[in-house]
Coordinates of C-alpha atoms in Angstrom, one line a residue:
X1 CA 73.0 105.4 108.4
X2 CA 70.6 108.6 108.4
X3 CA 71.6 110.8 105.6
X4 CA 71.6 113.9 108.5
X5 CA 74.4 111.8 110.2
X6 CA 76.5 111.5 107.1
X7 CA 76.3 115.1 106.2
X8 CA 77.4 115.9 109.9
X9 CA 80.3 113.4 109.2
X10 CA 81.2 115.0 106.1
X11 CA 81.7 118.5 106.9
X12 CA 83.7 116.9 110.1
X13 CA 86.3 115.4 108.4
X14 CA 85.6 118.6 105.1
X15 CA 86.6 121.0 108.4
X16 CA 89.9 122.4 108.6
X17 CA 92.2 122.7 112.1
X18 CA 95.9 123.8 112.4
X19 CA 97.4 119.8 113.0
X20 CA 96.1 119.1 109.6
X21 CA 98.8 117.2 107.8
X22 CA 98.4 118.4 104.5
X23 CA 99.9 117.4 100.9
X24 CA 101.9 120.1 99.1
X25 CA 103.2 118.3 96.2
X26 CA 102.1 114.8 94.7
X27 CA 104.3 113.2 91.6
X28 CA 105.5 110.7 89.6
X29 CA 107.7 108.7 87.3
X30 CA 105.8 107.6 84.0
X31 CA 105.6 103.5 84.5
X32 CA 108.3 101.8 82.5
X33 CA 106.7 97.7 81.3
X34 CA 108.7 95.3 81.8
X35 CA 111.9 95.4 80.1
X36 CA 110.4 98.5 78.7
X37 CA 112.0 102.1 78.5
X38 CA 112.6 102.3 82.0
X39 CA 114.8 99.1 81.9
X40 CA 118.6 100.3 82.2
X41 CA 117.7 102.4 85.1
X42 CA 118.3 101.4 89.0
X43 CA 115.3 101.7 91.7
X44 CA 117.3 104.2 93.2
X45 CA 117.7 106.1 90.3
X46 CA 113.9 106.3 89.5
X47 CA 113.6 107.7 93.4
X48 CA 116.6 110.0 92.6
X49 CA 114.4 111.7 90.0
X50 CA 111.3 112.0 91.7
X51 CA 113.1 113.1 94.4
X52 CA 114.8 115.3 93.1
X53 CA 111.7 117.1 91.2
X54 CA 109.7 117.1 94.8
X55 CA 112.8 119.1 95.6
X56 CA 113.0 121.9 93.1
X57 CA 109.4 122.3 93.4
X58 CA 109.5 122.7 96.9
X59 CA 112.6 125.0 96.7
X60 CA 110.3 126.8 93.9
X61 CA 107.6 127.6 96.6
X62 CA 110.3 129.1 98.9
X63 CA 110.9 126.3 101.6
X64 CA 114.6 126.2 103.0
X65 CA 115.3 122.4 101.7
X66 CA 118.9 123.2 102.0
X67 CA 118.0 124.1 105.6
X68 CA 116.8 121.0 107.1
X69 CA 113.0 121.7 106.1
X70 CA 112.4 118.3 105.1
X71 CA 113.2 116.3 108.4
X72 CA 112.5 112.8 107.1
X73 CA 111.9 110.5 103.8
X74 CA 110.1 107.9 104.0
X75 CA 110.6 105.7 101.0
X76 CA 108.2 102.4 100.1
X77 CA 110.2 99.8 98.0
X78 CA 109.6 95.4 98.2
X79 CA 112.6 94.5 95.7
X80 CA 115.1 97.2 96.1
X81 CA 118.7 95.4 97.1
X82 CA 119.4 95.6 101.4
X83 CA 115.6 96.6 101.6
X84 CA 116.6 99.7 100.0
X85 CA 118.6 100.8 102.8
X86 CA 121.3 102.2 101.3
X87 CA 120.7 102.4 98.1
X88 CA 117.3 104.8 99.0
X89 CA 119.0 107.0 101.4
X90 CA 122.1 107.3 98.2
X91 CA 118.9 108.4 96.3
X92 CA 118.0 110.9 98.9
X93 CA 121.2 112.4 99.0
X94 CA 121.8 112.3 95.2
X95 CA 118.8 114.2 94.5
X96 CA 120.2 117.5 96.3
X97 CA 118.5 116.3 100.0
X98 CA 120.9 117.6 103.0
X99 CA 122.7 115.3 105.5
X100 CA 120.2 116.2 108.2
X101 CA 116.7 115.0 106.6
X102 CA 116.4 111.5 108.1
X103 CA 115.9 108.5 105.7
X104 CA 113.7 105.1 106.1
X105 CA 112.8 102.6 104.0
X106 CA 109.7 100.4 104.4
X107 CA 108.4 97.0 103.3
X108 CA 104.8 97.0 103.4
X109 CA 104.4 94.9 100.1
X110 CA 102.3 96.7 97.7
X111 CA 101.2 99.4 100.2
X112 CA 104.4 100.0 101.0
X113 CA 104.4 104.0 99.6
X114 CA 100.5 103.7 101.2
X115 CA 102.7 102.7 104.6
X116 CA 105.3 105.8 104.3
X117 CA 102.6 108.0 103.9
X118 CA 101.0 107.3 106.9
X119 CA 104.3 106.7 108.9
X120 CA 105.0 110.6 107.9
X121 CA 101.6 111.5 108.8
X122 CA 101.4 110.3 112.0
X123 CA 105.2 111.5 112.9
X124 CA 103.9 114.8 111.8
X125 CA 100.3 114.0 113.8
X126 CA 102.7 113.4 117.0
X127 CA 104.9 116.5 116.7
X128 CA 108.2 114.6 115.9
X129 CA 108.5 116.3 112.6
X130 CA 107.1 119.4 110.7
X131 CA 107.4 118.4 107.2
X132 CA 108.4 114.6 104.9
X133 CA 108.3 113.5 102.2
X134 CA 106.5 109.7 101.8
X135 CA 108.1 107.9 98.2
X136 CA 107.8 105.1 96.3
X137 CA 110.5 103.0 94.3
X138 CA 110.8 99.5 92.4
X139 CA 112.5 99.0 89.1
X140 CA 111.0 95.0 88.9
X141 CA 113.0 94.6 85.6
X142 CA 116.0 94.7 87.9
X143 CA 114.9 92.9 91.1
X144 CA 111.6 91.2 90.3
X145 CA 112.4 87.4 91.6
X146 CA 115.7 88.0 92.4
X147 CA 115.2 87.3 95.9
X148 CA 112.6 84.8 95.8
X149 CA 112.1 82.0 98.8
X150 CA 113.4 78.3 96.8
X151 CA 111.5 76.1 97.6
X152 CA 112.7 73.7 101.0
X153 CA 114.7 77.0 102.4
X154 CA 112.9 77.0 105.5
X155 CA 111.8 74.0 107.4
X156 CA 109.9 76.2 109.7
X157 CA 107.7 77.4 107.7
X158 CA 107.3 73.7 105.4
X159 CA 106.3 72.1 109.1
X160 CA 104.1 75.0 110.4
X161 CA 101.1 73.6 111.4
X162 CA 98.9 76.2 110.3
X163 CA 98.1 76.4 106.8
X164 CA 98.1 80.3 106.8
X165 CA 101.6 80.7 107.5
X166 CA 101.8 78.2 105.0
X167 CA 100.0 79.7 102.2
X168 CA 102.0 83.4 102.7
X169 CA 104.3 81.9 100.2
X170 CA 101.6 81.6 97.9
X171 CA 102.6 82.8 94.4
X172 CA 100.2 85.7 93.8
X173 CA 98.5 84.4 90.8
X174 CA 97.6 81.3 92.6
X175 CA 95.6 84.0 95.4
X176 CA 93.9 85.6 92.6
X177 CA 92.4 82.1 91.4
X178 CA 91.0 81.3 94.8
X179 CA 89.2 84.6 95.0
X180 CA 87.6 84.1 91.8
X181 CA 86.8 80.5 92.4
X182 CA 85.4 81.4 96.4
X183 CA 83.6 84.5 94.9
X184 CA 82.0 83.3 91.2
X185 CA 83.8 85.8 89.1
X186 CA 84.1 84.2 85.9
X187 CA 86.8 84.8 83.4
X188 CA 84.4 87.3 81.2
X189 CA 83.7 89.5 84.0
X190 CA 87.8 89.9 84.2
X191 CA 88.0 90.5 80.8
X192 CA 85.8 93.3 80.5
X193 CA 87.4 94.7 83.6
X194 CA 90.5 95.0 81.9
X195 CA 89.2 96.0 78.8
X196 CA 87.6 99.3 80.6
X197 CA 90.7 99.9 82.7
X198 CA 92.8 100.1 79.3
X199 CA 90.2 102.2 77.5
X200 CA 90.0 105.0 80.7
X201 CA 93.8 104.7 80.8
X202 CA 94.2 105.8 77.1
X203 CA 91.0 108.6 76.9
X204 CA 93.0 110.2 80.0
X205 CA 96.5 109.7 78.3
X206 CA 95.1 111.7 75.2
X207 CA 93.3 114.4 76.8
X208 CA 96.4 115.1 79.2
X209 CA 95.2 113.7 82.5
X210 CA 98.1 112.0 83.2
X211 CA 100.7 114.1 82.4
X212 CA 99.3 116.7 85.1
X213 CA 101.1 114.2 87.4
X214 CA 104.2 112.9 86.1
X215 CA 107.7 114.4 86.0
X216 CA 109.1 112.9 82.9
X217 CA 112.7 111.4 83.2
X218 CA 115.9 111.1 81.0
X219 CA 117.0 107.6 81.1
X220 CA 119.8 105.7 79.7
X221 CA 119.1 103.4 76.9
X222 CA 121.7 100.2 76.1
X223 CA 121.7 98.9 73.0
X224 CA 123.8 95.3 73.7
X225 CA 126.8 94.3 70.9
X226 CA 125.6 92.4 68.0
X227 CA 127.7 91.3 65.8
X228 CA 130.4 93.8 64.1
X229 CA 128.6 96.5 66.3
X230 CA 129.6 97.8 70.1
X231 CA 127.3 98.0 72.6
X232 CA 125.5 101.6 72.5
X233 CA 124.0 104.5 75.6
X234 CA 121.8 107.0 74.3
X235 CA 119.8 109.4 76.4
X236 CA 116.0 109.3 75.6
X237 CA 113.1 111.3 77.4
X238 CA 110.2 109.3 78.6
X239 CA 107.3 110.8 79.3
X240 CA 103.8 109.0 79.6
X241 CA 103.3 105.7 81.2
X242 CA 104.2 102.3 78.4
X243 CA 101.4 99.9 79.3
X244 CA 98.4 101.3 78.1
X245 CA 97.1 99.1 75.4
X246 CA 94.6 100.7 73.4
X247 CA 93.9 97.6 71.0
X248 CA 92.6 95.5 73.7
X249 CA 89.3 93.9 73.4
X250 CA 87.2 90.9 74.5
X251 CA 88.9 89.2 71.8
X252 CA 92.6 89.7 72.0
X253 CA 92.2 89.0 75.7
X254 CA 90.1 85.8 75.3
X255 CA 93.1 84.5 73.1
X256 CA 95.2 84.3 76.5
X257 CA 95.9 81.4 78.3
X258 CA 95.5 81.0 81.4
X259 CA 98.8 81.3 83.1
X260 CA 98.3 80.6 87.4
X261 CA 96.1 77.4 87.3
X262 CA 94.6 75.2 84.8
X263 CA 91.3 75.5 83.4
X264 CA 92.1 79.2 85.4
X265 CA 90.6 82.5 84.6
X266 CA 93.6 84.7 85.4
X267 CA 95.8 85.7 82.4
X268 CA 98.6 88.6 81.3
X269 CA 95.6 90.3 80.1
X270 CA 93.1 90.5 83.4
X271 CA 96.2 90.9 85.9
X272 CA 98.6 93.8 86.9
X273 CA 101.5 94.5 84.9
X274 CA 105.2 94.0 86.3
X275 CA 106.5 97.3 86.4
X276 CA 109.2 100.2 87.1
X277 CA 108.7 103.8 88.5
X278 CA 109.0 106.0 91.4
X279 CA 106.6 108.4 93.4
X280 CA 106.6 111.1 96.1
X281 CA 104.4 113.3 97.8
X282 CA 105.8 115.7 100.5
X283 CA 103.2 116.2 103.9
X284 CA 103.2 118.9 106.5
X285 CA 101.0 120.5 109.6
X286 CA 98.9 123.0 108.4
X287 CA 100.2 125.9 110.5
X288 CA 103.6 125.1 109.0
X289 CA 102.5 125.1 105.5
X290 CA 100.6 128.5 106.5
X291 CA 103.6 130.3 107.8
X292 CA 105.7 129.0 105.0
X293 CA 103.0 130.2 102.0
X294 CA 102.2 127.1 100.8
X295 CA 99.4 126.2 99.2
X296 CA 97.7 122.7 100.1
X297 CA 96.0 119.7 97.3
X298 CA 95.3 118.1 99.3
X299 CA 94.6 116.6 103.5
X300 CA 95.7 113.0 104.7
X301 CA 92.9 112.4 106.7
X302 CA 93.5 108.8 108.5
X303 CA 94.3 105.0 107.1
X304 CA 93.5 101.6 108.0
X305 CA 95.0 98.2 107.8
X306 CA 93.2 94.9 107.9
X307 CA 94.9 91.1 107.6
X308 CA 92.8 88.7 105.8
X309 CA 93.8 85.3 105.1
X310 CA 96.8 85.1 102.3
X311 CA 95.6 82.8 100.4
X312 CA 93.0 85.3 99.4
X313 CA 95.0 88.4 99.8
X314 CA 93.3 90.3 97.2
X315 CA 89.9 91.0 99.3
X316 CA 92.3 93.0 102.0
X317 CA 90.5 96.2 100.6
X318 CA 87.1 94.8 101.0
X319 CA 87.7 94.7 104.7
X320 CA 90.6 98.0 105.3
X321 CA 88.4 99.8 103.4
X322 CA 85.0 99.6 106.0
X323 CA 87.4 99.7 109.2
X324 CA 88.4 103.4 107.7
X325 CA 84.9 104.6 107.1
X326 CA 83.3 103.7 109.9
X327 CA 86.3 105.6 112.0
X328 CA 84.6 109.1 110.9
X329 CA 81.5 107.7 110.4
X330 CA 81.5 108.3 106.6
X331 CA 79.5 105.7 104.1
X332 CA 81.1 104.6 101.1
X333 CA 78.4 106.9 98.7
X334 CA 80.3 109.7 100.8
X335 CA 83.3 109.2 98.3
X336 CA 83.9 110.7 95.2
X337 CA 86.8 109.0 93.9
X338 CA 87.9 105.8 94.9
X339 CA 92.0 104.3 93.3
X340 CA 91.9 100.6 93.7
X341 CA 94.5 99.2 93.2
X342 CA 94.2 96.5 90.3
X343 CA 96.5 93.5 91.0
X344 CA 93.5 91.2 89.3
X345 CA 90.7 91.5 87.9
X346 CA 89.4 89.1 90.2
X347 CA 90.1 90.6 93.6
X348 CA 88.9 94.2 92.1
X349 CA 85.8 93.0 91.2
X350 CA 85.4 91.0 94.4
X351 CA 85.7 94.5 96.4
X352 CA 83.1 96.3 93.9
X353 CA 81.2 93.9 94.7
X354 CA 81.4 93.4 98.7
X355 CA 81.6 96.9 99.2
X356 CA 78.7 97.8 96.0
X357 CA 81.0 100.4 95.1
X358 CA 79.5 102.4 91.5
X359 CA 82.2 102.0 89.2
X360 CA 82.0 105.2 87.5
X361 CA 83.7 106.6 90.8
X362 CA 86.7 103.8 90.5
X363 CA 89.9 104.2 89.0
X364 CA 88.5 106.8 86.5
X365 CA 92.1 107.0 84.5
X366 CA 92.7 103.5 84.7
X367 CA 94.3 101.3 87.1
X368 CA 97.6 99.1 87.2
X369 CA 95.8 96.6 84.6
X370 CA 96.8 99.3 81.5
X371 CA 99.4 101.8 84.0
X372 CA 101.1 99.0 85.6
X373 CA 101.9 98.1 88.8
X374 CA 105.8 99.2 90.4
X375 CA 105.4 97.5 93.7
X376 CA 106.3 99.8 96.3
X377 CA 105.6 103.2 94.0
X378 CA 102.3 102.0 93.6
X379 CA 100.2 103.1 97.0
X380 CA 101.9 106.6 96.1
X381 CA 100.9 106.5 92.7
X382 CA 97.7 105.9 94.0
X383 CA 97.3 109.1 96.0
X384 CA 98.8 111.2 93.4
X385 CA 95.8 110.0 91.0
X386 CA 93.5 110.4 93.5
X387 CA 95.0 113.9 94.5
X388 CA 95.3 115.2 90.9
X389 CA 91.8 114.0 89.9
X390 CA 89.8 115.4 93.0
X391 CA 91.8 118.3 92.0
X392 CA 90.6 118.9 88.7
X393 CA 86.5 117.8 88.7
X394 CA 86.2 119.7 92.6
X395 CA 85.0 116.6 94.4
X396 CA 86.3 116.0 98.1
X397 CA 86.9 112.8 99.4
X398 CA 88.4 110.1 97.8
X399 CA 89.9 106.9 99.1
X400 CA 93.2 104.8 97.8
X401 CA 93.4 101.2 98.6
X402 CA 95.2 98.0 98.2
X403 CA 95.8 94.9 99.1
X404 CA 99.0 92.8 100.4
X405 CA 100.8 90.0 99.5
X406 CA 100.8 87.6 102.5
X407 CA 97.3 88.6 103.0
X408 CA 95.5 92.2 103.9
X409 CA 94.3 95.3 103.0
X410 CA 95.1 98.7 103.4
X411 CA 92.9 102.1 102.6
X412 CA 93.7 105.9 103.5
X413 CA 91.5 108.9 103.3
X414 CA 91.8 112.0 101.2
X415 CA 90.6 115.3 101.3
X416 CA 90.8 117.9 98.6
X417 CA 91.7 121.1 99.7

């Protein structure tokens, strides 16, 4: 593509109209491990909170919350009990939310916050709302596997003939092993992936990077009976995210065994973490946020969604991600920032590959290797990374992308503002 023609595409998409749906505020929970600090809290307590803090900030801006403002929530969860049904819209109201603003939850498997965002964009985009807030929420200590297919449940799906529907109960570790064995990416190349994502994940926990976007929370902590003494609650503060793991190296990870196939390359070390946490970011039209006084991060500019096949679900980005690009007729060195989501090592490095991304422009604080990876929070963690990041270094474009469990890919374009 002639570089003219980018630069024309650029300012397009850099130009700014009145239907703009723009980002006024972008948070997050810190990301609880597994059976970590975040452990004796509900999903829909870890929305509550976010929730809540998108509230008073908005209310701090002036906008009439109480008033009906926020039309609808939109929140992303995969494990929450009922699909999060009830227990998000409890959330909703709990966190000060009026009867009136609308509630939905959606299942879009890890781009499920990815999915609310753009299902508020586009109401906005089609005039049925002014204003929403897209969310995030899993607490996988709580419901991770709780509501897993046994085996022989369905006899559909054991006699399908095709052996894609087949292989969308694929566990995911077992997807991650046939994209490093169909794309030669050997175990090494994982391991220093991981290795880097912990080491960008701690420099931008010490110099304050991440705090710029989390809302810390007060959670309960249960200390069971043991012996002679009761069961114990106190209330701690958590503040910055628990998986970091500074003291990784090439050889503490090359210790692991392989834990998805035999002879494998995937371990604990080179894969996402199980994790709890919440996100939110609130969208509106332009004009809107112009009459209100608010100030924009930030501009949704569009999102795509590819399927690919699931039993190599983890290359969904390499194919979402052209599919967006070539929509505004953008290149991928016309990004600044790129969040990738890390649910392996091996289907991260197959997309920086395929797509000959430069790494320095991926996941510069780390990725859900060392942060951790809560399911449907995630895609909205993603944004709020991107967001906070194109923020502070004054780039402009940036793209967050994942893949799906039961195969494909999903990418949405920011602008900074």
């Amino acid at each position: 593509m002639h570089a003219s023609v980018t630069r024309r595409a650029v300012a397009d998409v850099l130009k700014k109209r009145p239907d703009d749906v723009v980002i006024v505020t972008a948070l997050r929970t810190p990301i609880g491990r597994f059976r970590g600090g975040l452990k004796d809290m509900h999903a829909e307590e870890l929305l509550s909170h976010v929730l809540k803090s998108t509230r008073e900030r908005l209310e701090g801006m002036g906008v009439d919350v109480q008033g009906g403002a926020v039309q609808d929530i939109h929140n992303g969860t995969v494990l929450m009990e009922l699909g999060g049904a009830k227990s998000g819209r409890l959330a909703s109201l709990d966190a000060g939310f009026p009867i009136v603003s609308g509630f939905k939850s959606v299942n879009r498997q890890c781009a499920s916050s990815l999915q609310a965002t753009t299902d508020i964009a586009i109401s906005i985009k089609a005039g049925l709302i002014d204003m929403g807030i897209a969310s995030g929420s899993e607490s996988m200590t709580r419901d991770y596997g709780t509501r897993a297919i046994p085996a022989g449940i369905s006899p559909f799906i054991a006699k399908s003939s095709s052996k894609d529907a087949r292989d969308c109960l694929a566990p995911m570790g077992t997807t991650s092993e046939a994209v490093a064995e169909k794309y030669n990416i050997p175990r090494q190349r994982q391991d220093e992936f991981a290795v880097k994502s912990h080491a960008k994940a701690k420099k931008a926990q010490d110099e304050g990077l991440l705090a710029s976007e989390i809302v810390p929370i007060k959670v309960r902590k249960v200390t069971p009976a043991e012996g002679d003494k009761a069961e114990t609650t106190e209330e701690v503060e958590i503040s910055k995210d628990e998986g970091i793991r500074p003291q990784t190296t090439m050889e503490s990870l090359a210790k692991l065994k392989t834990v998805f196939k035999e002879n494998g390359t995937g371990t604990a070390g080179n894969s996402s973490q199980i994790s709890d946490g919440a996100s939110a970011l609130t969208l509106v039209r332009r004009d809107v946020a112009e009459k209100l006084g608010l100030k924009p991060i930030a501009r949704w500019v569009g999102s795509a969604v590819v399927g690919v096949p699931p039993i190599i679900m983890g290359v969904g980005p390499a194919y979402a991600t052209p599919r967006l690009l070539e929509r505004f007729g953008l290149s991928t060195n016309d990004i600044d920032i790129w969040e990738l989501n890390e649910a392996f090592a091996s289907q991260s490095l197959m997309v920086l590959d395929t797509l000959k991304l430069d790494e320095k422009k991926v996941n510069p604080k780390g990725g859900a290797i060392a942060l951790g990876h809560p399911l449907g929070a995630t895609g909205g963690r993603l944004l709020t990374s991107l967001i906070t990041e194109l923020q502070r270094t004054g780039k402009n474009l940036g793209v967050a992308t994942l893949c799906m469990g039961t195969g494909a890919g999903k990418a949405t374009l920011i602008a900074r503002e």
